[in-house]
CSV table of C-alpha atoms in Angstrom, one decimal:
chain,number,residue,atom,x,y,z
K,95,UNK,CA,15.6,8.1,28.8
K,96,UNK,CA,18.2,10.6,27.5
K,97,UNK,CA,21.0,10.9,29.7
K,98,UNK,CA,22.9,14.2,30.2
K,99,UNK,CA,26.5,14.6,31.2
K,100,UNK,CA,27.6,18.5,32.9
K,101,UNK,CA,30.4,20.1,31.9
K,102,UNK,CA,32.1,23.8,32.5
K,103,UNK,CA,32.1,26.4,29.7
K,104,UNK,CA,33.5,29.6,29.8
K,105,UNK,CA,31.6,32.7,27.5
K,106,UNK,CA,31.9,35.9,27.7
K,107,UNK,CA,29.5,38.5,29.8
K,108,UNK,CA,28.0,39.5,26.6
K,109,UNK,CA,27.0,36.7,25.2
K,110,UNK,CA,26.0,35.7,28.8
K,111,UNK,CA,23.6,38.2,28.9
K,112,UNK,CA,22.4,37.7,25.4
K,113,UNK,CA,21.4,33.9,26.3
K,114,UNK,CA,20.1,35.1,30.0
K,115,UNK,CA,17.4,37.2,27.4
K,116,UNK,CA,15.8,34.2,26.1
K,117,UNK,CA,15.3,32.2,29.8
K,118,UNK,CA,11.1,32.9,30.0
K,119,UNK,CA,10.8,29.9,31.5
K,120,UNK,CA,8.1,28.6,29.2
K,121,UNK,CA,10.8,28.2,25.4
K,122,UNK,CA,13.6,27.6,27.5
K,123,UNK,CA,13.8,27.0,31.4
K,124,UNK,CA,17.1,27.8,31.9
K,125,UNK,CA,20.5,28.6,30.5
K,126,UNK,CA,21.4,25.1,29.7
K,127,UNK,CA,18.7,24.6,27.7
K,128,UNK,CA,19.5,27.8,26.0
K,129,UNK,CA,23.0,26.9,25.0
K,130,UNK,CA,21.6,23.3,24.6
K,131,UNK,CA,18.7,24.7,21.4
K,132,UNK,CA,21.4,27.1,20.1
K,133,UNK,CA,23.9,24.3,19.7
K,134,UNK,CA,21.6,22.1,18.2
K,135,UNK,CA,20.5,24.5,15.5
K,136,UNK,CA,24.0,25.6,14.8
K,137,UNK,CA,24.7,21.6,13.9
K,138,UNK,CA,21.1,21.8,12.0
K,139,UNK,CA,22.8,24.2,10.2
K,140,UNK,CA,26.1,22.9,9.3
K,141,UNK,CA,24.7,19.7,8.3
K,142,UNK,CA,22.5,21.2,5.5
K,143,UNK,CA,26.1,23.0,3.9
K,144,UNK,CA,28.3,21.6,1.7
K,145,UNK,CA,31.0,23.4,-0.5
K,146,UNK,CA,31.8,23.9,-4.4
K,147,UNK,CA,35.4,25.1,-5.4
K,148,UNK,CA,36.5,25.9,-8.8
K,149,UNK,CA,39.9,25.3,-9.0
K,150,UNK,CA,42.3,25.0,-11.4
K,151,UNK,CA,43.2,28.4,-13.6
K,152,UNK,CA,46.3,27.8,-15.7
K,153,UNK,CA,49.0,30.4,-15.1
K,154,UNK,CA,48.2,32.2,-18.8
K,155,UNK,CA,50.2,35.4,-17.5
K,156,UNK,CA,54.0,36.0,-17.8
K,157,UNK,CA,54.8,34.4,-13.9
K,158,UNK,CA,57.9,33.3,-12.9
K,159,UNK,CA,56.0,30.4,-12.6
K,160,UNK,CA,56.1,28.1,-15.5
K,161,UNK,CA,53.1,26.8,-17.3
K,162,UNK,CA,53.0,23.0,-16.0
K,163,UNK,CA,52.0,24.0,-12.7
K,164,UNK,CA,48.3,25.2,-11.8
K,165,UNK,CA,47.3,28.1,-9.8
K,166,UNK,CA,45.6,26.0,-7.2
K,167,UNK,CA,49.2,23.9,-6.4
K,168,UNK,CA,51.2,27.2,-5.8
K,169,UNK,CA,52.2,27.7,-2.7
K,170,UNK,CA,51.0,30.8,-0.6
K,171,UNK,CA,53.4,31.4,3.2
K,172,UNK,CA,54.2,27.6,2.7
K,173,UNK,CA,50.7,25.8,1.9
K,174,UNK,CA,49.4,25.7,-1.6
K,175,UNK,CA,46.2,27.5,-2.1
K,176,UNK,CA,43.7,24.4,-2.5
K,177,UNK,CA,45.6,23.4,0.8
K,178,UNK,CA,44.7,26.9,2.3
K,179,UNK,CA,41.0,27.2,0.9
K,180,UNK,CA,39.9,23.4,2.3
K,181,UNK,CA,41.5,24.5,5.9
K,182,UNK,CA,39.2,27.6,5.7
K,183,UNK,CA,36.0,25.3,5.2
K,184,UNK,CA,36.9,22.9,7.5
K,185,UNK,CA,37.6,25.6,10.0
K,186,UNK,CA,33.8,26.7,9.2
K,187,UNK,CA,33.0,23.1,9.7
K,188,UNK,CA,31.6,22.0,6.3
K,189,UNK,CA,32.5,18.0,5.7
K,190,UNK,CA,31.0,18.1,1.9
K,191,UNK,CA,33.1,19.5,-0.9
K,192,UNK,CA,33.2,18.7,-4.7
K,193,UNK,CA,36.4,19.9,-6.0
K,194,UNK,CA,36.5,21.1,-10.1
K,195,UNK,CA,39.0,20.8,-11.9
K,196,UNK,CA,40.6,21.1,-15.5
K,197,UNK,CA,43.6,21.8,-16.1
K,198,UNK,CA,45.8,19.1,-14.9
K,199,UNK,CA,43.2,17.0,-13.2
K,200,UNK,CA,45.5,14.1,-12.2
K,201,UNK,CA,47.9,15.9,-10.8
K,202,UNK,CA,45.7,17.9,-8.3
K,203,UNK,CA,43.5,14.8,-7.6
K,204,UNK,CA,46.8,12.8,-6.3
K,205,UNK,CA,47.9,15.8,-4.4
K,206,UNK,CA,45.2,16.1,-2.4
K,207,UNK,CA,44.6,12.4,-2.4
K,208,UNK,CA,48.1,12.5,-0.3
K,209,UNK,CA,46.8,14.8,2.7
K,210,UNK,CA,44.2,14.3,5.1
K,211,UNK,CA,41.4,17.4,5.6
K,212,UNK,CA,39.2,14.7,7.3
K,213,UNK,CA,36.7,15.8,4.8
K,214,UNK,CA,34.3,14.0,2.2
K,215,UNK,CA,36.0,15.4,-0.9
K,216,UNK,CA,34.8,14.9,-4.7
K,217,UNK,CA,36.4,15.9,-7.7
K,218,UNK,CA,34.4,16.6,-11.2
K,219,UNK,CA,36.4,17.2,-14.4
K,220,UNK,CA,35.3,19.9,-16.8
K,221,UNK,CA,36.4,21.6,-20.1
K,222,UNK,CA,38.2,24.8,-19.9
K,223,UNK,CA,35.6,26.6,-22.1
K,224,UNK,CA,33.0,26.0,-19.6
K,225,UNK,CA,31.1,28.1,-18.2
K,226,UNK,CA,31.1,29.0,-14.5
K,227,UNK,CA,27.5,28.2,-13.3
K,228,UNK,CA,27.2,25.1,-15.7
K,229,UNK,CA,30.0,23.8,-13.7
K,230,UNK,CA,28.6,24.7,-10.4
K,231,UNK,CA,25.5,23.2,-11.9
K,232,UNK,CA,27.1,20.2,-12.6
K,233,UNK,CA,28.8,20.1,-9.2
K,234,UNK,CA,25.6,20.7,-7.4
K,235,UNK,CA,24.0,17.8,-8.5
K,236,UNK,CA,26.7,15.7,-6.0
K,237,UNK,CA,25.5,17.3,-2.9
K,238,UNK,CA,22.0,16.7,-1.0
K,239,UNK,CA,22.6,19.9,0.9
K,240,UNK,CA,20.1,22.6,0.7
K,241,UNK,CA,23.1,25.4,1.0
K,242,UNK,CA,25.8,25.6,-0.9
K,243,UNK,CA,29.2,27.8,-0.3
K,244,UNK,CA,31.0,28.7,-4.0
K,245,UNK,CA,34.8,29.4,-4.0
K,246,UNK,CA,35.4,30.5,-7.5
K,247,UNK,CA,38.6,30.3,-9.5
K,248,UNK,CA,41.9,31.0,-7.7
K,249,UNK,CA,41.6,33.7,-5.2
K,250,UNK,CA,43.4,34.0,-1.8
K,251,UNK,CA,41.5,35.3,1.6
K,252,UNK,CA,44.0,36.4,4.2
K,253,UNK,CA,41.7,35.8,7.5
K,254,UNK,CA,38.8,35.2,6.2
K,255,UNK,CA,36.2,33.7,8.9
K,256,UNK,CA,33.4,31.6,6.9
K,257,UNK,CA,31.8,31.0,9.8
K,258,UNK,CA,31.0,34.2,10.3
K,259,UNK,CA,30.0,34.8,6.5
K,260,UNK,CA,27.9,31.6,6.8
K,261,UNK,CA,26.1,33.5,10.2
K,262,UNK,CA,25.9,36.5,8.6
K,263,UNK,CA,23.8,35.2,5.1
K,264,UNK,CA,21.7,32.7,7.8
K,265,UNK,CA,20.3,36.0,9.5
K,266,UNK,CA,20.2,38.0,7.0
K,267,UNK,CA,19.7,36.6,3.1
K,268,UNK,CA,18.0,32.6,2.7
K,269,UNK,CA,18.9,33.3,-1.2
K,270,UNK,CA,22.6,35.1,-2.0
K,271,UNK,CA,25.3,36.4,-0.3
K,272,UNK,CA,28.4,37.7,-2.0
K,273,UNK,CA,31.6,38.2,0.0
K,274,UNK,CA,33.1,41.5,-1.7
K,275,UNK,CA,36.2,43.8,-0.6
K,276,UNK,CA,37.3,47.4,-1.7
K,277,UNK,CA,40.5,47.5,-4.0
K,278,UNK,CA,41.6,50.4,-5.9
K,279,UNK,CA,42.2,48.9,-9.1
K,280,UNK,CA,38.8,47.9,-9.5
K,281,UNK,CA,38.0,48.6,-13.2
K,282,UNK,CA,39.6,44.9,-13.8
K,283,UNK,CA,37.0,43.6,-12.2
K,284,UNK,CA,32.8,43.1,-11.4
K,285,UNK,CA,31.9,46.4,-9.8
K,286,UNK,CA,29.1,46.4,-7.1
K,287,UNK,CA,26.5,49.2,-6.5
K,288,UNK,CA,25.2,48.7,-3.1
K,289,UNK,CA,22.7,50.2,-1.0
K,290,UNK,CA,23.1,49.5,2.2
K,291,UNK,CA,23.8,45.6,2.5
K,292,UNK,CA,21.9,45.1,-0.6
K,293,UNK,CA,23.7,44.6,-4.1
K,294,UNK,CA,21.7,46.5,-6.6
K,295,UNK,CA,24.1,46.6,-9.5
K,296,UNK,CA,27.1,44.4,-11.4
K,297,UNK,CA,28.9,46.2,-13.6
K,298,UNK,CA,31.7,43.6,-15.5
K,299,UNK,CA,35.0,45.6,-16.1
K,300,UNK,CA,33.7,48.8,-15.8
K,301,UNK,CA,34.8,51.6,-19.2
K,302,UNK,CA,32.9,54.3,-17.7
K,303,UNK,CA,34.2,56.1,-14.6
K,304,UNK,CA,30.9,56.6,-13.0
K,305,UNK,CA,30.5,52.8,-13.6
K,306,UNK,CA,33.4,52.0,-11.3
K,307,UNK,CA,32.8,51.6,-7.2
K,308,UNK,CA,35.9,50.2,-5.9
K,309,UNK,CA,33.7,47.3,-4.6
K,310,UNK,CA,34.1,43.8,-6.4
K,311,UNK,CA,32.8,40.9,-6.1
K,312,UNK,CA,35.5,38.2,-4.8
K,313,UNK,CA,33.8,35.2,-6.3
K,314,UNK,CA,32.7,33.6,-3.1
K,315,UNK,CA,28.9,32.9,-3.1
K,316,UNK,CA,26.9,31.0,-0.1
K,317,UNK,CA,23.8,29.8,-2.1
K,318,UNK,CA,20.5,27.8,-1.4
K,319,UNK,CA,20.9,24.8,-4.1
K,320,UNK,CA,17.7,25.6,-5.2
K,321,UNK,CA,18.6,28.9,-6.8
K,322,UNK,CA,21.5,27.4,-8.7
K,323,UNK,CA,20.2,28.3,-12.2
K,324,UNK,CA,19.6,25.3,-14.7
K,325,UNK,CA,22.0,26.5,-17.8
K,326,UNK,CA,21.5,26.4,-21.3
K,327,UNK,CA,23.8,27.4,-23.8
K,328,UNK,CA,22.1,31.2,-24.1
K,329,UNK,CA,22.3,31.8,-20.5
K,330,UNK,CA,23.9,34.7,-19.5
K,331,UNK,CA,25.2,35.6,-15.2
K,332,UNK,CA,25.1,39.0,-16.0
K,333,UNK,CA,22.0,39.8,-17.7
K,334,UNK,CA,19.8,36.3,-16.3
K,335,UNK,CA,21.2,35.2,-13.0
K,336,UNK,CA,22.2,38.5,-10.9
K,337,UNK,CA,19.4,40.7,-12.1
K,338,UNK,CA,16.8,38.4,-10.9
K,339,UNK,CA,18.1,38.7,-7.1
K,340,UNK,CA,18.4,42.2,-7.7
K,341,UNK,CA,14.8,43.0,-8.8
K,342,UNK,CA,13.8,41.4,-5.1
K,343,UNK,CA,16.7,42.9,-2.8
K,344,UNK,CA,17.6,39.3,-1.9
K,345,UNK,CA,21.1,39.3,-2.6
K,346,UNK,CA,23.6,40.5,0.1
K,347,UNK,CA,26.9,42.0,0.1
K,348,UNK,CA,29.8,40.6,3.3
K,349,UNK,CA,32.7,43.0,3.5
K,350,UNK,CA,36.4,41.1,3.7
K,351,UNK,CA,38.6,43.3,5.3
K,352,UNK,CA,41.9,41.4,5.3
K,353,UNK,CA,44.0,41.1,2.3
K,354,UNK,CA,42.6,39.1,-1.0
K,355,UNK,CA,43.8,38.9,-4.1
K,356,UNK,CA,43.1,36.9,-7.3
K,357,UNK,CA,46.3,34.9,-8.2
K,358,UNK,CA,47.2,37.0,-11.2
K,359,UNK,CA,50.7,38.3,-10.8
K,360,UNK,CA,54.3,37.7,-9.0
K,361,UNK,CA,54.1,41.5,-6.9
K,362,UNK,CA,51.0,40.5,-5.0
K,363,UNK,CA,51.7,36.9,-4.3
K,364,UNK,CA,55.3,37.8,-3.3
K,365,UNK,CA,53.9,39.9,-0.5
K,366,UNK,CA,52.8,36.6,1.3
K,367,UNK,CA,55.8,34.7,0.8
């Protein structure tokens, strides 16, 4: 017999009345059992989620920082950024990560081997000529989940709530959600043509100005493993992974609001510490 233990909650009126709305008393007697289906499913659903970050850029611009350190080891209001982007997935409780890494690969892998995320945390070397979706390729292969969230490269989220980016592609994309933000220097990077909540163009570093949108994609991704493409070395993201998602709406744009920025230069990053 399954034993059951009450305890005291406290929820808003809102969402009070938005679980009082599916008590028919045939799916769901009561409130409990409500709450009780909705938690269950929001486990479901964080058990079958694992990450993939991509860490590791080498500081090739003229920063005050020197060369021996990696991007993913500076430190952002106190925490380094690897230290920042774990906290945000374990705050969106995903327990699965693989960690890639090339440019000093020991050094990172002892870092982190130092802290505790409480967190099952893998690390896969790769060249520095790679490309991106081979290593997320390469990564996926580690992970039984059937979702996977992609943190590419070395970019910095200020409140960024994954949980709610995770909700939002679970009601409303089962194939590709792209976390994007408006910046007006946008030309330096992917440009996105959207209609509605639907991404219907990438434009890479735009040169013509009706090309640019002042909406880019941040290089976060939530992904069903499935659609991870298989790469060869002809393969293409521009012209063989995005326009397939395109031709069949199924890939979905998720505003960030709050600052972001891609580590790139000493003006930006000083703003934060």
């Amino acid at each position: 017999m399954l034993t059951k233990e009450k305890i005291a909650i406290s929820i808003s009126w809102e969402l009070l009345e938005k679980i009082d709305s599916k008590v028919d008393k045939i799916n769901f007697k009561n409130r409990s059992h409500v709450i009780e289906s909705l938690v269950r499913e929001w486990m479901k659903l964080r058990q079958d989620l694992a990450a993939i970050i991509i860490a590791n850029e080498r500081n090739w611009n003229d920063w005050e920082y020197s060369l021996d350190i990696p991007k993913s080891l500076i430190k952002i209001d106190g925490k380094t950024l690897i230290e920042k982007q774990l906290e945000m997935l374990k705050k969106a409780n995903i327990e699965k990560c693989v960690i890639a890494v090339w440019f000093m690969w020991s050094e990172v892998k002892s870092f982190l081997k130092k802290k505790n995320f409480w967190m099952d945390i893998e690390f896969v070397e790769f060249d520095e000529h790679d490309q991106s979706w081979r290593i997320i390729n390469e990564c996926s292969k580690n992970l039984k989940s059937n979702k996977v969230l992609v943190m590419l490269w070395d970019n910095y989220f200020h409140w960024l709530n994954l949980t709610d980016f995770i909700y939002y592609h679970n009601t409303n994309s089962q194939d590709l959600s792209i976390i994007v933000k408006t910046i007006e220097a946008s030309d330096w990077y992917w440009n996105i043509k959207l209609e509605g909540n639907n991404i219907v163009r990438f434009v890479e570093k735009p040169l013509h100005k009706e090309d640019i949108s002042f909406i880019i994609n941040a290089w976060v991704y939530l992904i069903s493993n499935e659609n991870i493409p298989d790469i060869n070395d002809n393969y293409k993201i521009e012209s063989d992974f995005f326009p397939k998602f395109v031709r069949t709406n199924s890939v979905k744009a998720y505003f960030h609001n709050w600052k972001w920025f891609h580590m790139q230069d000493n003006k930006t990053l000083n703003l934060f510490n």
